[in-house]
PDB file of C-alpha atoms and ligand atoms in Angstrom:
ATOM      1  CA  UNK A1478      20.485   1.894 -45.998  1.00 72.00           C
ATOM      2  CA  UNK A1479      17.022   0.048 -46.247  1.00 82.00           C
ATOM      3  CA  UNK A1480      16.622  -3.155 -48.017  1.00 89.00           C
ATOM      4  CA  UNK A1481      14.176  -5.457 -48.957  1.00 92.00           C
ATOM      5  CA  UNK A1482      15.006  -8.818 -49.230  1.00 94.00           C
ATOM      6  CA  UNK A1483      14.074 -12.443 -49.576  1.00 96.00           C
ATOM      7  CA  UNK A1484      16.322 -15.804 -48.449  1.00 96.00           C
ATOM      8  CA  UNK A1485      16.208 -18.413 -50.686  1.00 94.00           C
ATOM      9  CA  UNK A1486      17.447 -21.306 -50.387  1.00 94.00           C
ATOM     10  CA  UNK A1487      16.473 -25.250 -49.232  1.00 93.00           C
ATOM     11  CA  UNK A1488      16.055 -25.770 -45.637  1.00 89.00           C
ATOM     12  CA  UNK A1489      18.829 -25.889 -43.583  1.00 91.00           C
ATOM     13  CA  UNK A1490      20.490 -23.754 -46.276  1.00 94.00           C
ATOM     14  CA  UNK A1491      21.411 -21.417 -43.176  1.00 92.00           C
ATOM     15  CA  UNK A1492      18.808 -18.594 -44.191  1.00 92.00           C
ATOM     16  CA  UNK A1493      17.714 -17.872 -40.336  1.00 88.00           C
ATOM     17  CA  UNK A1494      21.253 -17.157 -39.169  1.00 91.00           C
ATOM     18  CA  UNK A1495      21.733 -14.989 -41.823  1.00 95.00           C
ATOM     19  CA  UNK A1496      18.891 -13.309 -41.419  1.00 93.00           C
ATOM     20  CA  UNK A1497      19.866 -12.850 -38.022  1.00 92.00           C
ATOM     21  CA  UNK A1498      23.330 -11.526 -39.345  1.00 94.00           C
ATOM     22  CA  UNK A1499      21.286  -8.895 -41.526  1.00 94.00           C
ATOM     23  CA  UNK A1500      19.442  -7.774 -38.994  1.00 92.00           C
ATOM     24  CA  UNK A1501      22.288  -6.940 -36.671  1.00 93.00           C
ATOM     25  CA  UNK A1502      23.842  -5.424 -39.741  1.00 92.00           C
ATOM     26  CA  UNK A1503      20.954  -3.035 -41.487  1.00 90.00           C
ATOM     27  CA  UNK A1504      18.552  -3.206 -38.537  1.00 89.00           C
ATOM     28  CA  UNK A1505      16.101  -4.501 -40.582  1.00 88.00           C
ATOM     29  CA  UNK A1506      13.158  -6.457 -39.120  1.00 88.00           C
ATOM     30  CA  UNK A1507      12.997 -10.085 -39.645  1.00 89.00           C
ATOM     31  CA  UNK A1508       9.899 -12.323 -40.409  1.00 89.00           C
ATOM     32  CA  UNK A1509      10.587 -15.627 -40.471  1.00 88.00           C
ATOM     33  CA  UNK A1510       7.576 -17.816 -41.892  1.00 87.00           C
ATOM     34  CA  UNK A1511       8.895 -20.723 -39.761  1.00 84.00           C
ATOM     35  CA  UNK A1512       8.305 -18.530 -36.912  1.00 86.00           C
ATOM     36  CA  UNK A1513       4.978 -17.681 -38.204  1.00 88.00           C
ATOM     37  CA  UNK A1514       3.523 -20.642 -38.317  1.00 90.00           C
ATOM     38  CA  UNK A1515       4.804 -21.869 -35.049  1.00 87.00           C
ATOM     39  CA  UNK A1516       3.131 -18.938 -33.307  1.00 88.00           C
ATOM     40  CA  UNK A1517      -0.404 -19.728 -35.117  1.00 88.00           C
ATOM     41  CA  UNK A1518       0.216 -23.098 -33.544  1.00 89.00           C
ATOM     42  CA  UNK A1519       0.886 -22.231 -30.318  1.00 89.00           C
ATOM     43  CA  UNK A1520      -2.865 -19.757 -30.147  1.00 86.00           C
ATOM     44  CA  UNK A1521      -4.229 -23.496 -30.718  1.00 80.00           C
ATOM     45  CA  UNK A1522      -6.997 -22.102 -33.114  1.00 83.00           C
ATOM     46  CA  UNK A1523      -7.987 -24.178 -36.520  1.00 88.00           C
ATOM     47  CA  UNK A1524      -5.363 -21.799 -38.466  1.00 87.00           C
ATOM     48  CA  UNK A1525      -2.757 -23.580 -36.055  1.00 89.00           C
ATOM     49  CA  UNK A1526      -4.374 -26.829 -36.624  1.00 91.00           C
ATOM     50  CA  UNK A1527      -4.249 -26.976 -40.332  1.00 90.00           C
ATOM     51  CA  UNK A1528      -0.920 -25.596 -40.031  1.00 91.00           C
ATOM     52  CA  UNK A1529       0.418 -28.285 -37.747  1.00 91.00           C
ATOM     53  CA  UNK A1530      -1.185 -30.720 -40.187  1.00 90.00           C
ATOM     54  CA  UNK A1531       1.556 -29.683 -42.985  1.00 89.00           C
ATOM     55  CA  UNK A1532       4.380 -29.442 -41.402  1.00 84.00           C
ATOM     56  CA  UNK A1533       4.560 -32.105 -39.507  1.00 82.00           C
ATOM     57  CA  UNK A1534       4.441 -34.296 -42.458  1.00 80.00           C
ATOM     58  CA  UNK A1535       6.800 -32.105 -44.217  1.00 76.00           C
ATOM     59  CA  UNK A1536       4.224 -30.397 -46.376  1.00 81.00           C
ATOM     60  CA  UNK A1537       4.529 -27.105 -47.879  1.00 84.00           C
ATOM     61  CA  UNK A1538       1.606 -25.147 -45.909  1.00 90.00           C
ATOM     62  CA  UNK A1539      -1.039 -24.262 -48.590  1.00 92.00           C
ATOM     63  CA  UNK A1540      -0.413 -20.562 -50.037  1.00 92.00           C
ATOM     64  CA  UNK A1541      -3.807 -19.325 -48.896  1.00 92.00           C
ATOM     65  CA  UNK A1542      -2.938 -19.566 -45.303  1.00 91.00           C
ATOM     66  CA  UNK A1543       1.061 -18.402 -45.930  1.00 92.00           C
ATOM     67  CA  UNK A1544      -0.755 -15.595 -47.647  1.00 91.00           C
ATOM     68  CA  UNK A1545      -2.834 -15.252 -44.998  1.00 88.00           C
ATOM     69  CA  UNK A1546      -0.368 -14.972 -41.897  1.00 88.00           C
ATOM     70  CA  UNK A1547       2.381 -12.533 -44.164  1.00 89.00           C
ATOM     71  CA  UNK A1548      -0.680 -10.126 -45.336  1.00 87.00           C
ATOM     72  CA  UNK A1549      -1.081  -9.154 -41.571  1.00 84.00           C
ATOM     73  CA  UNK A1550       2.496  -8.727 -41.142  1.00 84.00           C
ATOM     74  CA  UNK A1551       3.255  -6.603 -44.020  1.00 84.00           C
ATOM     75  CA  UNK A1552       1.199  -3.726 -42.690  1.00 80.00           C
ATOM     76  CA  UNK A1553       3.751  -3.811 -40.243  1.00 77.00           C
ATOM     77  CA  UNK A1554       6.564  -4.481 -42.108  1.00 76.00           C
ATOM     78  CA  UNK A1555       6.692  -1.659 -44.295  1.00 70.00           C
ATOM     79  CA  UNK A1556       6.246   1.050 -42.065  1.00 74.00           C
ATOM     80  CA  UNK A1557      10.043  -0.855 -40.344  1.00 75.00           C
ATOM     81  CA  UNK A1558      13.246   0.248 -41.695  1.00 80.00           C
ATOM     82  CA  UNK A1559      13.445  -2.424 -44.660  1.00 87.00           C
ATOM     83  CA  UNK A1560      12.951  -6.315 -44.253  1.00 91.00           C
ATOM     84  CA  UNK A1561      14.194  -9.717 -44.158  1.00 92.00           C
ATOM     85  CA  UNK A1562      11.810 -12.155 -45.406  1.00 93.00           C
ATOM     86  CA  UNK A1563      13.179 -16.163 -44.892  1.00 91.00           C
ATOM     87  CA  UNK A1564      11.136 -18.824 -46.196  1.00 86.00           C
ATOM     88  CA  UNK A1565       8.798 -17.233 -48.169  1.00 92.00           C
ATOM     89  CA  UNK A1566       7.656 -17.133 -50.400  1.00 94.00           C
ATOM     90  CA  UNK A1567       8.060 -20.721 -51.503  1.00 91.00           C
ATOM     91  CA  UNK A1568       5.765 -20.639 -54.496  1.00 91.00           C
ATOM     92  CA  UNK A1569       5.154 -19.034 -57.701  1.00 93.00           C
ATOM     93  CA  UNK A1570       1.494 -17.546 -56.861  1.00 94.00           C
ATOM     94  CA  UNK A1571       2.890 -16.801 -53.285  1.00 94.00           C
ATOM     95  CA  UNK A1572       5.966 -14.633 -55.128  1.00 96.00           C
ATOM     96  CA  UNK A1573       2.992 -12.992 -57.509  1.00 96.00           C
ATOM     97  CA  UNK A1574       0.727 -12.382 -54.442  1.00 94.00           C
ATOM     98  CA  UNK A1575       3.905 -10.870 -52.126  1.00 94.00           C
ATOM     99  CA  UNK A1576       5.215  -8.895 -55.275  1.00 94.00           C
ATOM    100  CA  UNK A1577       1.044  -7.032 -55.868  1.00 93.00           C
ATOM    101  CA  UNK A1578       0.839  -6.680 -51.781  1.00 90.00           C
ATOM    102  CA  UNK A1579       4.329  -4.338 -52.352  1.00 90.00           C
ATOM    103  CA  UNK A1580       3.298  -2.521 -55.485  1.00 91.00           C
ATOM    104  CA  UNK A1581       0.182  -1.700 -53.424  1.00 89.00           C
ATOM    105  CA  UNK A1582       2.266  -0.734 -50.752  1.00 86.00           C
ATOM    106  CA  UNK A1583       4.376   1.158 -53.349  1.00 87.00           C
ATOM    107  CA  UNK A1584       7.482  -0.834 -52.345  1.00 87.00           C
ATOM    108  CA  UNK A1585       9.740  -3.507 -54.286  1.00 90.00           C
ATOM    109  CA  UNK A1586      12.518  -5.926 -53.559  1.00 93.00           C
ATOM    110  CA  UNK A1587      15.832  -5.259 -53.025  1.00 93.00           C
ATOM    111  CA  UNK A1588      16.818  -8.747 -54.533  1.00 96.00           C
ATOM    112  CA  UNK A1589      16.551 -11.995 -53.153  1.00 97.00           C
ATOM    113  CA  UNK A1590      19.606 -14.103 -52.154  1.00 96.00           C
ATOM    114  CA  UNK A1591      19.916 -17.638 -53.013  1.00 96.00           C
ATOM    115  CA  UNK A1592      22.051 -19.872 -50.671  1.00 97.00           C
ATOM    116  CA  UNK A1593      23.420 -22.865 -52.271  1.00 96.00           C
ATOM    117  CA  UNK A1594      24.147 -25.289 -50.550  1.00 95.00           C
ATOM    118  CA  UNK A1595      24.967 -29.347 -51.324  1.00 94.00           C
ATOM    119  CA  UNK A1596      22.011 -31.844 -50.391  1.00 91.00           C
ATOM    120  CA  UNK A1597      24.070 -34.021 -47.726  1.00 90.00           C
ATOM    121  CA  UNK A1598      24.903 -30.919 -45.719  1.00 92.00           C
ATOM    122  CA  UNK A1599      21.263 -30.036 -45.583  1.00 93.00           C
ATOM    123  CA  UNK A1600      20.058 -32.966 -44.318  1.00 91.00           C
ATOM    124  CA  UNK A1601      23.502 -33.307 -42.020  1.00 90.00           C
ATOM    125  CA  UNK A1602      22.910 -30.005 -40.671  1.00 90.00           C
ATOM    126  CA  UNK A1603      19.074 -30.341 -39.728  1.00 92.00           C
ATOM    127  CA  UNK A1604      18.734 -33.922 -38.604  1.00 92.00           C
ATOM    128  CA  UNK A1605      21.440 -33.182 -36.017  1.00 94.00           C
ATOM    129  CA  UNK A1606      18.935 -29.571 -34.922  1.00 93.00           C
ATOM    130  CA  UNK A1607      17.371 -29.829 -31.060  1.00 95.00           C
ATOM    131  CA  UNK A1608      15.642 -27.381 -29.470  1.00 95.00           C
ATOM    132  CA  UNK A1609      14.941 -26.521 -25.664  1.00 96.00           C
ATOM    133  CA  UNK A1610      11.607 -27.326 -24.760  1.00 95.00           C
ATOM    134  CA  UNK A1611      12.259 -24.803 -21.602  1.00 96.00           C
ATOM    135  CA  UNK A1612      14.018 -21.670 -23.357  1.00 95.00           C
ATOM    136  CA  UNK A1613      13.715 -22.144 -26.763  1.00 90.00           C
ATOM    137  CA  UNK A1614      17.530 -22.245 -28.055  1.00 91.00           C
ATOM    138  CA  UNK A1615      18.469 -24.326 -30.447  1.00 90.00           C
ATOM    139  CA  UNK A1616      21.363 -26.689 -31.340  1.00 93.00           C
ATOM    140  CA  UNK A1617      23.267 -28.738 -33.598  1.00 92.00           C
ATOM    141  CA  UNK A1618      24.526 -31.902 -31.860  1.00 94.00           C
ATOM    142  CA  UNK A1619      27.693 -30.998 -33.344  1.00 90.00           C
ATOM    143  CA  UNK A1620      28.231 -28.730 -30.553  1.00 90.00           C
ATOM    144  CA  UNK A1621      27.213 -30.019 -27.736  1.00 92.00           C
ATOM    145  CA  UNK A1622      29.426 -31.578 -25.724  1.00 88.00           C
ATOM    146  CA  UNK A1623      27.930 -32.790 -22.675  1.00 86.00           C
ATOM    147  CA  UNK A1624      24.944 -34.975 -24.485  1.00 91.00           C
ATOM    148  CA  UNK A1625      21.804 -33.583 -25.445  1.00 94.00           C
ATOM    149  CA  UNK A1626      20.976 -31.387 -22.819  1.00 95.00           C
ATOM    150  CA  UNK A1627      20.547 -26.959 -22.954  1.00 95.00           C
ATOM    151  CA  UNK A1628      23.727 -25.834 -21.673  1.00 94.00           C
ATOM    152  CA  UNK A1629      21.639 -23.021 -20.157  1.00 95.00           C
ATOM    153  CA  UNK A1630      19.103 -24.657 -18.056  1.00 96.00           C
ATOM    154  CA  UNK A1631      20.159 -28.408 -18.180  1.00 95.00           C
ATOM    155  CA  UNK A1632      16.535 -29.481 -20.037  1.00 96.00           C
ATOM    156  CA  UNK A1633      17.166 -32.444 -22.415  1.00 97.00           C
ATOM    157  CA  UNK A1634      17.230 -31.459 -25.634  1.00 97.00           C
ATOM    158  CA  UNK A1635      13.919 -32.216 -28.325  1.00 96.00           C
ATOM    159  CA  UNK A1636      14.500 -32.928 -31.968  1.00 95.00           C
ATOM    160  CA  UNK A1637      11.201 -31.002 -33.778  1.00 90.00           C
ATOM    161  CA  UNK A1638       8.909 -33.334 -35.401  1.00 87.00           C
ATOM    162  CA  UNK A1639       9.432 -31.478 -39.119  1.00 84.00           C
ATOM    163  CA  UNK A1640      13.599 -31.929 -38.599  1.00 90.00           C
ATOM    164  CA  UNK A1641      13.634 -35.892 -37.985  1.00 89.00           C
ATOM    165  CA  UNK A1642      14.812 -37.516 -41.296  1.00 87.00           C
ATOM    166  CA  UNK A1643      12.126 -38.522 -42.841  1.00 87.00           C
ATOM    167  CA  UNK A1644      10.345 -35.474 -42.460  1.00 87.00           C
ATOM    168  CA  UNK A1645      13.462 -33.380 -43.949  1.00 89.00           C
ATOM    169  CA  UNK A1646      13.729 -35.919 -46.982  1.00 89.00           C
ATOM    170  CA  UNK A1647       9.917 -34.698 -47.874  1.00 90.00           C
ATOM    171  CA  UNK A1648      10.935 -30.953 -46.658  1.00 89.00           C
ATOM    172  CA  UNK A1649      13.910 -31.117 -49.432  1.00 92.00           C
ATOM    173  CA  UNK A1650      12.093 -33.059 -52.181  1.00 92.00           C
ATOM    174  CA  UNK A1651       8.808 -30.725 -51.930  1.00 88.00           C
ATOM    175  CA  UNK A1652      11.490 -27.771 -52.127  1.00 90.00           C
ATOM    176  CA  UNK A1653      12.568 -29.366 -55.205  1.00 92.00           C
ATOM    177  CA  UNK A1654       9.525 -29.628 -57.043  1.00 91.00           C
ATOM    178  CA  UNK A1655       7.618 -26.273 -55.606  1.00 87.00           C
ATOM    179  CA  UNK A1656      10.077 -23.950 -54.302  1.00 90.00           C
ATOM    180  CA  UNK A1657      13.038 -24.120 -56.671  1.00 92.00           C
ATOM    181  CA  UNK A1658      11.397 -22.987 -59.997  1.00 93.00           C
ATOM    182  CA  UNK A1659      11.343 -19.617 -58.311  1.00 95.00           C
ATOM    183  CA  UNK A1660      14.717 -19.372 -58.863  1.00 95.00           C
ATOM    184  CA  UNK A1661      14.065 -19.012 -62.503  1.00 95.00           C
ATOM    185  CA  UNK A1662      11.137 -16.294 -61.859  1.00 96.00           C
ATOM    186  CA  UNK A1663      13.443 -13.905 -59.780  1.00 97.00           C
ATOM    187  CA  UNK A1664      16.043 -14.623 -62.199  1.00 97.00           C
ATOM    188  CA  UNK A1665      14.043 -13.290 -65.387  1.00 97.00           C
ATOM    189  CA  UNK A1666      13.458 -10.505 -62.709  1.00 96.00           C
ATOM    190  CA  UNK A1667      17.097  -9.638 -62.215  1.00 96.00           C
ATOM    191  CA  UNK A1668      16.535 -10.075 -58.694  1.00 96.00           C
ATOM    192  CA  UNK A1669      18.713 -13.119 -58.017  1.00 97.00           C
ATOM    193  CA  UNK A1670      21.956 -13.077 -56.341  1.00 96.00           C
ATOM    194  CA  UNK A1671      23.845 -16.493 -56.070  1.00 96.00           C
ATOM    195  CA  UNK A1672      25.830 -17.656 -52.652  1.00 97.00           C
ATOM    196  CA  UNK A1673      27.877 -20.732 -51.920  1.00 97.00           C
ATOM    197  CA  UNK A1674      26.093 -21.055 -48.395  1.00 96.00           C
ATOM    198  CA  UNK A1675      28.696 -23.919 -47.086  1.00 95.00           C
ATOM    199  CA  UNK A1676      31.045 -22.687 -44.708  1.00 92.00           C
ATOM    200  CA  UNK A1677      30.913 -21.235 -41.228  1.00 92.00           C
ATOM    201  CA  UNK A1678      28.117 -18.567 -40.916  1.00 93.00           C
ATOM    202  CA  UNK A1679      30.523 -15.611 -40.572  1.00 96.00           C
ATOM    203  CA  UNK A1680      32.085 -16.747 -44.082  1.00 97.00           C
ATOM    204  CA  UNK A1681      28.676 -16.853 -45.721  1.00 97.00           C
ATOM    205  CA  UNK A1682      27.836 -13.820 -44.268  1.00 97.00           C
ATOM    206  CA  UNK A1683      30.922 -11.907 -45.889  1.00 97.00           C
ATOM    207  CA  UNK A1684      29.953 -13.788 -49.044  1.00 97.00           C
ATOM    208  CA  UNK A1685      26.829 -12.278 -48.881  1.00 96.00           C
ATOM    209  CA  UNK A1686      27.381  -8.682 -47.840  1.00 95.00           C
ATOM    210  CA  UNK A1687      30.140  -8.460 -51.070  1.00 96.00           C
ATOM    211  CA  UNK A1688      26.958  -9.570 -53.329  1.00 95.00           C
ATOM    212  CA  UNK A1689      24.697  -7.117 -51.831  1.00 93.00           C
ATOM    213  CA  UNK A1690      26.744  -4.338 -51.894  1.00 91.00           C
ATOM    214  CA  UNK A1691      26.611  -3.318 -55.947  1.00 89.00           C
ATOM    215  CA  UNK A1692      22.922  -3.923 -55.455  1.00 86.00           C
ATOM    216  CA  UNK A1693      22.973  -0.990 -52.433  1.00 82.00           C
ATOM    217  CA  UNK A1694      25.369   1.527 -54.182  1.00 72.00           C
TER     218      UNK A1694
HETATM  219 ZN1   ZN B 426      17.191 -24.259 -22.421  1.00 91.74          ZN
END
């Protein structure tokens, strides 16, 4: 079964693990935006700079460079056995741009899957995020029980500069004001599908998969 899909839904709404979840599922391949941009910091070029710029303010990046970064990845992408797409696009002319790149590409969406999830929890859930600076993993200090270290390699833990709370206050108001109106457009597109994304992540994943499943029949 191939699908094409967008996660929707505020950060910290849970769209990466279940993303990750769909993946294992429908082996489809997975671009995260988030990951994206982190990886056009890391080359260090003026791209990365600008990009660096946004975020850590808590700044949607501007659509011209989103546009930018997910054009080069779609030649890819279509040629894979369906896709996950998770945070993007998080604007109207970035939905209108990603919808023409398809048609030209003579693909479509699947639908896109909204996870809904209360504003406290959001901003519960990513304030208490810390990555590895060594390997990478991340965390919620929820679950760590021996202090903020990586239970893998014993590094103390980082918080990322776009998670502290100030940053995720801007993150979840600028969702509010840019990002959420799409809601309506894939609506009027009879694209949307609605999820309660509270819960563990195996709960919202079976949530999910009894949503998607008229839409694959
Ligand atoms: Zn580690």
């Amino acid at each position: 079964m191939v699908i094409r899909l967008v996660l929707f839904g505020a950060p910290g709404a849970g769209k990466g693990t279940q993303a990750a979840l769909l993946k294992e599922h429908f082996g489809a391949l997975h671009i995260s935006t988030g990951d994206l941009f982190r990886r056009a910091m890391k080359e260090k070029s003026t791209l990365g700079d600008q990009v660096r710029s946004y975020m850590d303010l808590g700044f949607l990046v501007p659509d011209e460079i989103v546009m930018n970064l997910v054009r080069k990845e779609l030649v890819d992408v279509v040629k894979e056995n369906g896709f996950l797409f998770d945070g993007f696009p998080r604007t109207i002319p970035q939905a209108e741009n990603f919808e023409q790149a398809l048609s030209e590409m003579h693909h479509s969406l699947t639908a896109v899957v909204s996870l809904e999830v209360e504003q406290d929890l959001l901003v519960r859930r990513i304030s208490g995020r810390r990555v590895c600076p060594k390997c990478s993993a991340l965390y919620h200090v929820d679950s760590l029980s021996h202090g903020e270290v990586c239970p893998t390699d014993q590094s103390p833990l980082e918080q990322r500069k776009d998670d502290a709370e100030e940053a995720v206050k801007t993150r979840l108001k600028t969702f509010a004001l840019q990002t959420l109106p799409l809601k309506e457009y894939y609506r009027e597109k009879k694209l949307l599908l609605q999820i309660d994304g509270s819960g563990t992540p195996a709960a919202v994943f079976a949530r999910l998969l009894s949503v998607l499943q008229p839409v694959l029949d």
